[in-house]
Tab-separated table of C-alpha atoms in Angstrom:
chain	number	residue	atom	x	y	z
A	1	MET	CA	9.609	27.935	-6.904
A	2	ASN	CA	11.800	26.872	-3.986
A	3	LYS	CA	12.204	23.154	-3.498
A	4	THR	CA	11.204	21.513	-0.272
A	5	ASN	CA	11.448	17.927	0.847
A	6	LEU	CA	8.465	15.622	1.174
A	7	LEU	CA	8.028	13.126	4.001
A	8	TYR	CA	5.766	10.114	3.399
A	9	ALA	CA	4.714	7.601	6.053
A	10	GLN	CA	2.387	4.617	6.403
A	11	SER	CA	0.032	4.109	9.317
A	12	GLY	CA	-2.411	1.557	10.705
A	13	GLY	CA	-3.198	-1.850	9.284
A	14	VAL	CA	-1.534	-2.279	5.919
A	15	THR	CA	-3.104	-3.494	2.667
A	16	ALA	CA	-2.187	-5.334	-0.509
A	17	VAL	CA	-1.907	-2.015	-2.374
A	18	ILE	CA	-0.564	0.529	0.119
A	19	ASN	CA	2.879	0.215	-1.468
A	20	ALA	CA	1.344	1.008	-4.849
A	21	THR	CA	0.369	4.336	-3.312
A	22	ALA	CA	3.897	4.787	-1.967
A	23	ALA	CA	5.426	4.105	-5.370
A	24	ALA	CA	3.013	6.548	-6.988
A	25	VAL	CA	3.912	9.246	-4.448
A	26	ILE	CA	7.607	8.822	-5.174
A	27	ALA	CA	7.155	8.725	-8.955
A	28	ALA	CA	4.836	11.747	-9.005
A	29	SER	CA	7.232	13.717	-6.802
A	30	ARG	CA	10.132	13.012	-9.140
A	31	GLU	CA	8.070	14.318	-12.042
A	32	ARG	CA	7.785	17.605	-10.111
A	33	SER	CA	11.437	18.033	-9.252
A	34	ASP	CA	10.922	21.740	-9.826
A	35	ALA	CA	8.944	21.865	-6.567
A	36	ILE	CA	9.978	18.822	-4.553
A	37	GLY	CA	13.509	18.036	-3.502
A	38	THR	CA	13.997	14.667	-1.796
A	39	VAL	CA	11.212	12.236	-0.946
A	40	LEU	CA	11.873	10.882	2.513
A	41	ALA	CA	9.958	8.040	4.153
A	42	ALA	CA	9.555	7.495	7.874
A	43	ARG	CA	10.015	4.008	9.224
A	44	HIS	CA	6.932	2.821	11.117
A	45	GLY	CA	4.780	5.839	10.530
A	46	ILE	CA	4.761	8.784	12.858
A	47	LEU	CA	7.052	6.882	15.225
A	48	GLY	CA	9.790	7.069	12.605
A	49	ALA	CA	9.218	10.797	12.230
A	50	LEU	CA	9.529	11.321	15.976
A	51	GLY	CA	12.573	9.074	16.181
A	52	GLU	CA	14.222	10.642	13.107
A	53	ASP	CA	14.329	7.173	11.557
A	54	LEU	CA	14.099	8.219	7.933
A	55	ILE	CA	14.717	6.676	4.510
A	56	ASP	CA	16.062	8.432	1.419
A	57	THR	CA	13.964	7.129	-1.485
A	58	SER	CA	16.155	8.806	-4.114
A	59	THR	CA	18.258	5.637	-4.199
A	60	LEU	CA	15.318	3.656	-5.607
A	61	GLY	CA	15.397	3.086	-9.339
A	62	ALA	CA	12.492	2.640	-11.733
A	63	GLY	CA	12.660	-1.133	-11.299
A	64	ASP	CA	12.526	-0.732	-7.528
A	65	LEU	CA	9.404	1.394	-7.779
A	66	GLU	CA	7.753	-1.148	-10.076
A	67	ALA	CA	8.536	-3.927	-7.591
A	68	LEU	CA	7.341	-1.753	-4.715
A	69	SER	CA	4.033	-1.173	-6.483
A	70	HIS	CA	3.270	-4.909	-6.371
A	71	LEU	CA	4.574	-5.610	-2.870
A	72	PRO	CA	1.938	-6.305	-0.183
A	73	GLY	CA	2.404	-5.198	3.407
A	74	GLY	CA	3.889	-1.868	4.444
A	75	ALA	CA	7.344	-1.606	2.899
A	76	PHE	CA	8.362	1.337	5.088
A	77	GLY	CA	6.781	-0.073	8.219
A	78	SER	CA	3.559	1.028	9.852
A	79	CYS	CA	2.335	1.703	13.377
A	80	ARG	CA	-0.740	2.173	15.476
A	81	PHE	CA	0.201	5.276	17.427
A	82	ASP	CA	-1.862	8.349	18.173
A	83	LEU	CA	-0.252	11.711	18.811
A	84	ASP	CA	-1.335	13.359	22.025
A	85	PRO	CA	-3.307	16.604	21.826
A	86	PRO	CA	-0.768	19.438	21.417
A	87	GLU	CA	-1.811	21.118	24.652
A	88	ARG	CA	-1.229	17.917	26.614
A	89	ASN	CA	2.163	17.055	25.158
A	90	PRO	CA	3.804	20.064	23.454
A	91	ALA	CA	7.219	18.390	23.670
A	92	GLN	CA	5.997	15.700	21.273
A	93	TYR	CA	5.257	18.354	18.673
A	94	ASP	CA	8.471	20.221	19.443
A	95	ARG	CA	10.333	17.069	18.495
A	96	LEU	CA	8.267	16.443	15.379
A	97	PHE	CA	8.832	19.928	13.999
A	98	ALA	CA	12.510	19.802	14.938
A	99	VAL	CA	12.824	16.724	12.723
A	100	PHE	CA	10.886	18.428	9.925
A	101	ALA	CA	13.122	21.479	10.127
A	102	ALA	CA	16.346	19.456	10.328
A	103	HIS	CA	15.482	17.656	7.100
A	104	GLY	CA	13.864	20.496	5.167
A	105	VAL	CA	10.411	18.894	5.190
A	106	GLY	CA	7.670	21.153	3.870
A	107	TYR	CA	5.238	18.457	2.721
A	108	PHE	CA	3.938	15.662	4.930
A	109	LEU	CA	1.843	12.826	3.448
A	110	TYR	CA	0.322	10.326	5.870
A	111	ASN	CA	-1.108	7.156	4.322
A	112	GLY	CA	-3.713	5.666	6.639
A	113	GLY	CA	-7.283	5.395	7.877
A	114	ASN	CA	-9.542	7.212	10.331
A	115	GLY	CA	-7.004	7.719	13.104
A	116	SER	CA	-4.323	8.730	10.630
A	117	MET	CA	-6.542	11.506	9.296
A	118	ASP	CA	-6.803	12.794	12.861
A	119	THR	CA	-2.987	12.836	13.014
A	120	VAL	CA	-2.904	14.870	9.801
A	121	ALA	CA	-5.377	17.367	11.255
A	122	LYS	CA	-3.380	17.684	14.490
A	123	ILE	CA	-0.061	18.250	12.723
A	124	SER	CA	-1.604	20.730	10.300
A	125	ALA	CA	-3.097	22.762	13.162
A	126	ALA	CA	0.154	22.641	15.123
A	127	ALA	CA	2.113	23.867	12.090
A	128	ARG	CA	-0.179	26.874	11.733
A	129	VAL	CA	0.127	27.722	15.419
A	130	ARG	CA	3.906	27.539	15.190
A	131	GLY	CA	4.125	29.347	11.881
A	132	TYR	CA	5.994	26.418	10.355
A	133	PRO	CA	5.578	26.198	6.550
A	134	LEU	CA	4.094	22.716	6.174
A	135	VAL	CA	1.416	21.257	3.921
A	136	CYS	CA	-0.171	18.111	5.358
A	137	VAL	CA	-2.113	15.715	3.160
A	138	GLY	CA	-3.917	12.576	4.277
A	139	VAL	CA	-3.702	9.651	1.848
A	140	PRO	CA	-6.538	7.127	2.272
A	141	LYS	CA	-6.213	3.381	2.756
A	142	THR	CA	-8.028	0.761	4.767
A	143	VAL	CA	-9.309	-2.726	4.088
A	144	ASP	CA	-12.307	-1.949	6.309
A	145	ASN	CA	-13.696	0.621	3.821
A	146	ASP	CA	-14.847	2.717	6.766
A	147	LEU	CA	-13.331	6.079	5.791
A	148	GLU	CA	-15.866	8.852	5.340
A	149	GLY	CA	-15.663	11.246	2.427
A	150	THR	CA	-14.655	8.662	-0.164
A	151	ASP	CA	-16.759	6.251	-2.177
A	152	CYS	CA	-14.336	3.461	-1.284
A	153	SER	CA	-10.956	3.137	0.379
A	154	PRO	CA	-7.863	1.888	-1.446
A	155	GLY	CA	-7.070	-1.523	-0.004
A	156	PHE	CA	-10.695	-2.547	0.385
A	157	GLY	CA	-11.235	-3.740	-3.177
A	158	SER	CA	-8.460	-6.325	-2.905
A	159	ALA	CA	-9.586	-7.523	0.536
A	160	ALA	CA	-13.132	-7.755	-0.822
A	161	LYS	CA	-11.886	-9.780	-3.776
A	162	TYR	CA	-10.066	-12.149	-1.427
A	163	ALA	CA	-13.176	-12.648	0.711
A	164	ALA	CA	-15.356	-13.360	-2.319
A	165	VAL	CA	-12.850	-15.806	-3.826
A	166	ALA	CA	-12.312	-17.560	-0.481
A	167	MET	CA	-16.047	-18.048	-0.017
A	168	LEU	CA	-16.524	-19.164	-3.615
A	169	GLU	CA	-13.844	-21.837	-3.389
A	170	ALA	CA	-14.699	-23.005	0.133
A	171	GLY	CA	-18.365	-23.131	-0.884
A	172	LEU	CA	-17.582	-25.479	-3.767
A	173	ASP	CA	-15.687	-27.707	-1.368
A	174	ILE	CA	-18.365	-27.913	1.294
A	175	ALA	CA	-21.119	-28.402	-1.288
A	176	SER	CA	-19.277	-31.442	-2.606
A	177	MET	CA	-19.068	-32.893	0.913
A	178	ALA	CA	-22.698	-32.358	1.965
A	179	SER	CA	-24.218	-35.291	3.812
A	180	SER	CA	-27.315	-36.348	5.720
A	181	ALA	CA	-25.723	-34.997	8.903
A	182	GLY	CA	-25.503	-31.532	7.380
A	183	ARG	CA	-22.372	-29.436	7.149
A	184	VAL	CA	-21.733	-25.805	8.034
A	185	PHE	CA	-18.769	-23.608	7.177
A	186	VAL	CA	-18.136	-20.249	8.854
A	187	LEU	CA	-15.684	-17.701	7.417
A	188	GLU	CA	-14.668	-14.963	9.852
A	189	VAL	CA	-13.376	-11.784	8.197
A	190	MET	CA	-12.079	-8.455	9.449
A	191	GLY	CA	-14.529	-5.746	10.439
A	192	ARG	CA	-14.557	-4.353	13.966
A	193	ASN	CA	-17.484	-1.971	13.548
A	194	ALA	CA	-18.180	-2.085	9.815
A	195	GLY	CA	-19.198	-5.135	7.800
A	196	TRP	CA	-17.918	-4.155	4.370
A	197	ILE	CA	-15.607	-7.148	3.870
A	198	ALA	CA	-18.272	-9.578	5.028
A	199	ALA	CA	-20.760	-7.929	2.667
A	200	ALA	CA	-18.313	-8.340	-0.215
A	201	SER	CA	-18.281	-12.116	0.217
A	202	ALA	CA	-21.801	-12.008	-1.295
A	203	LEU	CA	-20.105	-11.494	-4.661
A	204	ALA	CA	-19.158	-15.195	-4.610
A	205	ALA	CA	-22.779	-16.192	-5.300
A	206	ARG	CA	-24.562	-16.119	-8.631
A	207	THR	CA	-27.801	-17.608	-7.298
A	208	GLU	CA	-29.575	-17.537	-3.926
A	209	ASP	CA	-28.603	-21.152	-3.268
A	210	GLU	CA	-24.863	-20.499	-3.625
A	211	PRO	CA	-22.624	-19.487	-0.690
A	212	PRO	CA	-22.596	-17.412	1.359
A	213	HIS	CA	-26.114	-18.187	2.520
A	214	ILE	CA	-25.841	-15.957	5.591
A	215	ILE	CA	-23.806	-12.787	6.194
A	216	LEU	CA	-23.480	-11.320	9.693
A	217	MET	CA	-22.281	-7.716	10.040
A	218	PRO	CA	-21.642	-5.462	13.069
A	219	GLU	CA	-24.342	-3.089	11.828
A	220	VAL	CA	-27.011	-5.661	12.802
A	221	PRO	CA	-27.342	-6.953	16.408
A	222	PHE	CA	-26.782	-10.703	16.474
A	223	ASP	CA	-30.047	-12.597	16.984
A	224	GLU	CA	-29.083	-16.123	17.972
A	225	GLU	CA	-32.456	-17.736	17.382
A	226	ALA	CA	-33.019	-16.096	13.994
A	227	PHE	CA	-29.505	-17.088	12.948
A	228	LEU	CA	-29.869	-20.729	14.002
A	229	GLY	CA	-33.246	-20.926	12.315
A	230	ALA	CA	-31.783	-19.667	9.043
A	231	VAL	CA	-28.842	-22.080	9.262
A	232	ASP	CA	-31.080	-25.067	9.917
A	233	ALA	CA	-33.481	-24.147	7.121
A	234	THR	CA	-30.583	-23.832	4.664
A	235	VAL	CA	-29.088	-27.175	5.686
A	236	LYS	CA	-32.455	-28.890	5.320
A	237	ARG	CA	-32.854	-27.378	1.845
A	238	LEU	CA	-29.326	-27.815	0.489
A	239	GLY	CA	-27.531	-30.202	2.829
A	240	TYR	CA	-25.044	-27.548	3.856
A	241	CYS	CA	-24.758	-23.868	4.823
A	242	ALA	CA	-21.956	-21.326	4.425
A	243	VAL	CA	-21.771	-18.261	6.667
A	244	THR	CA	-19.625	-15.127	6.573
A	245	VAL	CA	-19.242	-13.246	9.843
A	246	SER	CA	-17.478	-10.002	10.697
A	247	GLU	CA	-15.142	-10.313	13.663
A	248	GLY	CA	-16.923	-7.487	15.505
A	249	ILE	CA	-20.540	-8.693	15.599
A	250	ARG	CA	-22.362	-7.854	18.816
A	251	ARG	CA	-25.454	-8.963	20.634
A	252	ALA	CA	-28.389	-6.631	21.200
A	253	ASP	CA	-26.931	-5.632	24.581
A	254	GLY	CA	-23.707	-4.481	22.902
A	255	THR	CA	-21.492	-7.330	24.072
A	256	LEU	CA	-19.171	-8.912	21.543
A	257	VAL	CA	-20.011	-12.410	20.425
A	258	MET	CA	-16.357	-13.227	21.012
A	259	GLU	CA	-13.258	-11.346	22.075
A	260	GLN	CA	-9.774	-12.668	22.628
A	261	ASP	CA	-7.726	-10.121	24.519
A	262	HIS	CA	-6.955	-6.463	25.169
A	263	ASP	CA	-3.811	-4.571	24.285
A	264	ARG	CA	-1.930	-2.289	26.660
A	265	LYS	CA	-4.241	0.615	25.842
A	266	GLY	CA	-7.324	-1.470	26.539
A	267	HIS	CA	-8.278	-1.954	22.866
A	268	VAL	CA	-10.049	-5.255	22.247
A	269	GLN	CA	-8.096	-7.769	20.137
A	270	LEU	CA	-10.953	-9.336	18.220
A	271	GLY	CA	-11.132	-12.865	16.905
A	272	GLY	CA	-13.016	-16.057	17.467
A	273	ALA	CA	-16.533	-15.062	16.420
A	274	GLY	CA	-16.452	-17.658	13.644
A	275	GLN	CA	-15.362	-20.408	15.989
A	276	CYS	CA	-17.991	-19.369	18.505
A	277	LEU	CA	-20.758	-19.543	15.900
A	278	ALA	CA	-19.571	-22.852	14.456
A	279	ARG	CA	-19.578	-24.443	17.880
A	280	LEU	CA	-22.960	-22.915	18.666
A	281	ILE	CA	-24.369	-24.472	15.499
A	282	HIS	CA	-22.953	-27.870	16.397
A	283	ALA	CA	-24.187	-27.690	19.990
A	284	ARG	CA	-27.702	-26.542	19.136
A	285	LEU	CA	-28.300	-28.164	15.754
A	286	GLY	CA	-25.847	-31.050	15.649
A	287	HIS	CA	-24.428	-30.228	12.225
A	288	LYS	CA	-20.815	-30.917	11.354
A	289	HIS	CA	-18.905	-27.658	11.451
A	290	HIS	CA	-15.762	-25.984	10.158
A	291	TRP	CA	-14.517	-22.427	10.441
A	292	ALA	CA	-11.666	-20.362	9.042
A	293	ILE	CA	-10.082	-17.031	9.948
A	294	PRO	CA	-8.068	-15.497	7.065
A	295	ASP	CA	-6.731	-12.774	9.400
A	296	TYR	CA	-3.659	-11.184	7.740
A	297	LEU	CA	-4.208	-13.238	4.573
A	298	GLN	CA	-7.160	-11.110	3.483
A	299	ARG	CA	-5.141	-7.894	3.526
A	300	ALA	CA	-1.808	-9.318	2.314
A	301	ALA	CA	-2.892	-11.267	-0.769
A	302	GLY	CA	-0.691	-9.608	-3.352
A	303	HIS	CA	-1.412	-12.494	-5.717
A	304	LEU	CA	-5.108	-11.541	-5.858
A	305	VAL	CA	-5.094	-7.754	-6.130
A	306	SER	CA	-8.064	-6.023	-7.730
A	307	ALA	CA	-6.992	-4.006	-10.765
A	308	VAL	CA	-9.477	-1.282	-9.829
A	309	ASP	CA	-8.076	-1.159	-6.298
A	310	HIS	CA	-4.499	-0.941	-7.564
A	311	ALA	CA	-5.398	1.874	-9.968
A	312	GLN	CA	-7.156	3.817	-7.218
A	313	ALA	CA	-4.255	3.325	-4.809
A	314	CYS	CA	-1.916	4.823	-7.402
A	315	ALA	CA	-4.342	7.633	-8.209
A	316	VAL	CA	-4.686	8.865	-4.621
A	317	GLY	CA	-0.888	8.856	-4.259
A	318	ARG	CA	-0.451	11.032	-7.321
A	319	ALA	CA	-3.335	13.295	-6.290
A	320	ALA	CA	-1.806	13.728	-2.835
A	321	VAL	CA	1.446	14.994	-4.360
A	322	ALA	CA	-0.438	17.396	-6.632
A	323	ALA	CA	-2.467	18.687	-3.684
A	324	ALA	CA	0.662	19.220	-1.601
A	325	ILE	CA	2.418	21.199	-4.343
A	326	ALA	CA	-0.731	23.292	-4.800
A	327	GLY	CA	-0.634	24.168	-1.091
A	328	ARG	CA	-3.883	22.312	-0.284
A	329	ASP	CA	-3.257	21.780	3.403
A	330	CYS	CA	-5.268	19.313	5.508
A	331	VAL	CA	-7.030	17.588	2.635
A	332	MET	CA	-7.440	13.954	1.560
A	333	PRO	CA	-7.764	12.792	-2.058
A	334	ALA	CA	-10.955	10.733	-2.205
A	335	ILE	CA	-12.539	8.425	-4.752
A	336	ARG	CA	-15.732	9.767	-6.320
A	337	ARG	CA	-18.027	7.330	-8.134
A	338	LEU	CA	-19.388	8.677	-11.398
A	339	ALA	CA	-21.241	5.593	-12.666
A	340	ASP	CA	-21.809	1.942	-11.737
A	341	ALA	CA	-21.971	0.312	-15.166
A	342	PRO	CA	-19.638	0.846	-16.768
A	343	TYR	CA	-17.811	1.797	-13.599
A	344	ARG	CA	-16.306	5.265	-13.749
A	345	TRP	CA	-14.583	7.248	-11.009
A	346	ASP	CA	-12.298	10.178	-10.387
A	347	VAL	CA	-10.434	11.765	-7.471
A	348	VAL	CA	-11.570	14.813	-5.506
A	349	LEU	CA	-10.197	16.514	-2.401
A	350	GLN	CA	-11.954	16.340	0.961
A	351	ASP	CA	-11.351	18.321	4.150
A	352	VAL	CA	-9.511	16.031	6.563
A	353	ALA	CA	-10.785	17.820	9.670
A	354	ALA	CA	-14.365	17.059	8.632
A	355	ILE	CA	-13.814	13.301	8.292
A	356	ALA	CA	-11.118	12.445	10.864
A	357	ASN	CA	-12.192	9.738	13.333
A	358	LEU	CA	-15.565	9.264	11.649
A	359	GLU	CA	-16.594	5.745	10.718
A	360	ARG	CA	-18.456	4.827	7.546
A	361	ARG	CA	-20.612	1.778	8.136
A	362	VAL	CA	-22.635	-0.364	5.765
A	363	PRO	CA	-25.855	1.622	5.124
A	364	ALA	CA	-29.272	0.174	5.922
A	365	GLY	CA	-30.141	0.086	2.231
A	366	PHE	CA	-27.333	-2.407	1.665
A	367	ILE	CA	-28.598	-4.830	4.333
A	368	ARG	CA	-31.450	-7.267	3.695
A	369	GLY	CA	-34.555	-6.760	5.790
A	370	ASP	CA	-33.894	-9.780	8.022
A	371	GLY	CA	-30.319	-8.596	8.683
A	372	LEU	CA	-28.843	-11.889	7.469
A	373	HIS	CA	-27.564	-10.894	4.015
A	374	VAL	CA	-27.067	-7.944	1.668
A	375	THR	CA	-29.254	-6.359	-0.975
A	376	ASP	CA	-28.832	-6.040	-4.721
A	377	ALA	CA	-27.890	-2.397	-4.141
A	378	ALA	CA	-24.924	-3.556	-2.076
A	379	LYS	CA	-23.795	-5.899	-4.833
A	380	ARG	CA	-24.054	-3.144	-7.436
A	381	TYR	CA	-21.846	-0.959	-5.266
A	382	LEU	CA	-19.340	-3.706	-4.464
A	383	ARG	CA	-18.969	-5.535	-7.768
A	384	PRO	CA	-16.869	-2.939	-9.670
A	385	LEU	CA	-14.369	-2.657	-6.826
A	386	ILE	CA	-13.096	-6.227	-7.240
A	387	GLU	CA	-12.867	-6.190	-11.031
A	388	GLY	CA	-9.645	-7.027	-12.857
A	389	GLU	CA	-6.427	-8.643	-11.730
A	390	VAL	CA	-2.888	-7.355	-11.220
A	391	TYR	CA	-0.705	-10.407	-10.875
A	392	PRO	CA	2.841	-10.179	-9.515
A	393	ALA	CA	5.763	-11.843	-11.243
A	394	TYR	CA	6.395	-15.424	-10.119
A	395	ALA	CA	9.631	-17.263	-9.433
A	396	GLY	CA	9.995	-20.798	-8.163
A	397	GLY	CA	6.231	-21.216	-8.116
A	398	VAL	CA	5.553	-18.330	-5.693
A	399	PRO	CA	5.193	-14.563	-6.150
A	400	ASP	CA	8.547	-12.894	-6.684
A	401	TYR	CA	8.099	-10.116	-4.160
A	402	ARG	CA	11.225	-7.977	-4.080
A	403	ARG	CA	11.613	-5.670	-1.126
A	404	PRO	CA	13.871	-2.779	-2.157
A	405	SER	CA	16.959	-1.981	-0.143
A	406	PHE	CA	16.530	1.292	1.689
A	407	ALA	CA	19.172	3.891	2.480
A	408	SER	CA	18.855	5.467	5.905
A	409	VAL	CA	19.174	9.208	6.332
A	410	ALA	CA	21.848	10.324	8.778
A	411	ARG	CA	20.387	11.624	12.028
A	412	ARG	CA	20.977	15.288	12.786
A	413	LEU	CA	19.324	15.505	16.196
A	414	ALA	CA	19.804	13.948	19.594
A	415	ALA	CA	18.004	10.674	20.257
A	416	TYR	CA	14.321	11.047	20.989
A	417	VAL	CA	13.203	10.314	24.526
A	418	PRO	CA	9.376	10.134	24.759
């Protein structure tokens, strides 16, 4: 079998375990040195591929890969960049395939979410049109858990664990400070269109009276009066109320409860829903109020990684390499749940073209009838995903995250001009 080089890249919002996938890809590729030559990595996703900004991972030793596996963030750099349709911008694809050819790339693994799977499908189709020998494999990750075709997305389990732990600990604090004036705490988590992380905060509670008492998800239109009524009733019963809210909740007319800004492409930069609700509660009900926005913290908490999530992140990386060597073009290794208790799972391949750009939202059966919390079915689904811990090494009282030194690959083409 002739050797060919493999190019790996990271895309979209990163996670606490995306580098575990990267390390698994590199390790699995080295085990198949009969089929794979050099594993290259593109800096900042597809932008690095276009710019011929590549890394030679062969300089990384076993210790480097172990450190990489426990490093949060995107070690190789990520991006939010969508390729144009080939017919609109053929020069973009000319450049991409020129880079592939210059560096002997015959396998392309793109580690990302919904939009990244669309990129995989586009590049795969373009390779077939051009007759270029390339196998493209999408590698799943997203803290939002909104990828179709997989039972869960690597990265979500650790973000879910963070949300549950944050609510558990904040709930203990606010419960200890309850007073006759009533106190309310609002935790705003990520979730533009899907409320999976917010739903996972329910795992903090062991009884109905423990936080979070209310969970607001984008799947349910925000009903201000029903929400305020539930908050007030909880405060009157317990002396306090804890709320989890997804950043992307909307009113019945489709307007966001809060938005901060737009980027250059017009995409809404969400944030502030928690603050908006906390102030609404204070203005309408008079209760003391606090809010928190974990933001990057919920997806970068390498000190609180779910062992299940870490194992699945490694598994999809290894499965992606196996699929590439087997010539399985335009597929994505996906998690398949086999049983809830004890939790069992395996990895299967899904057709990328069938799931690209689709969005998996929290199903109705996981949402309580009043829309203000989750069901037992949701908890049964969520609980196994946060199980177990993978702690990093510590030094000086903080995690000893070691970012490997990367060796750049010499450029062989002229500079890229978009």
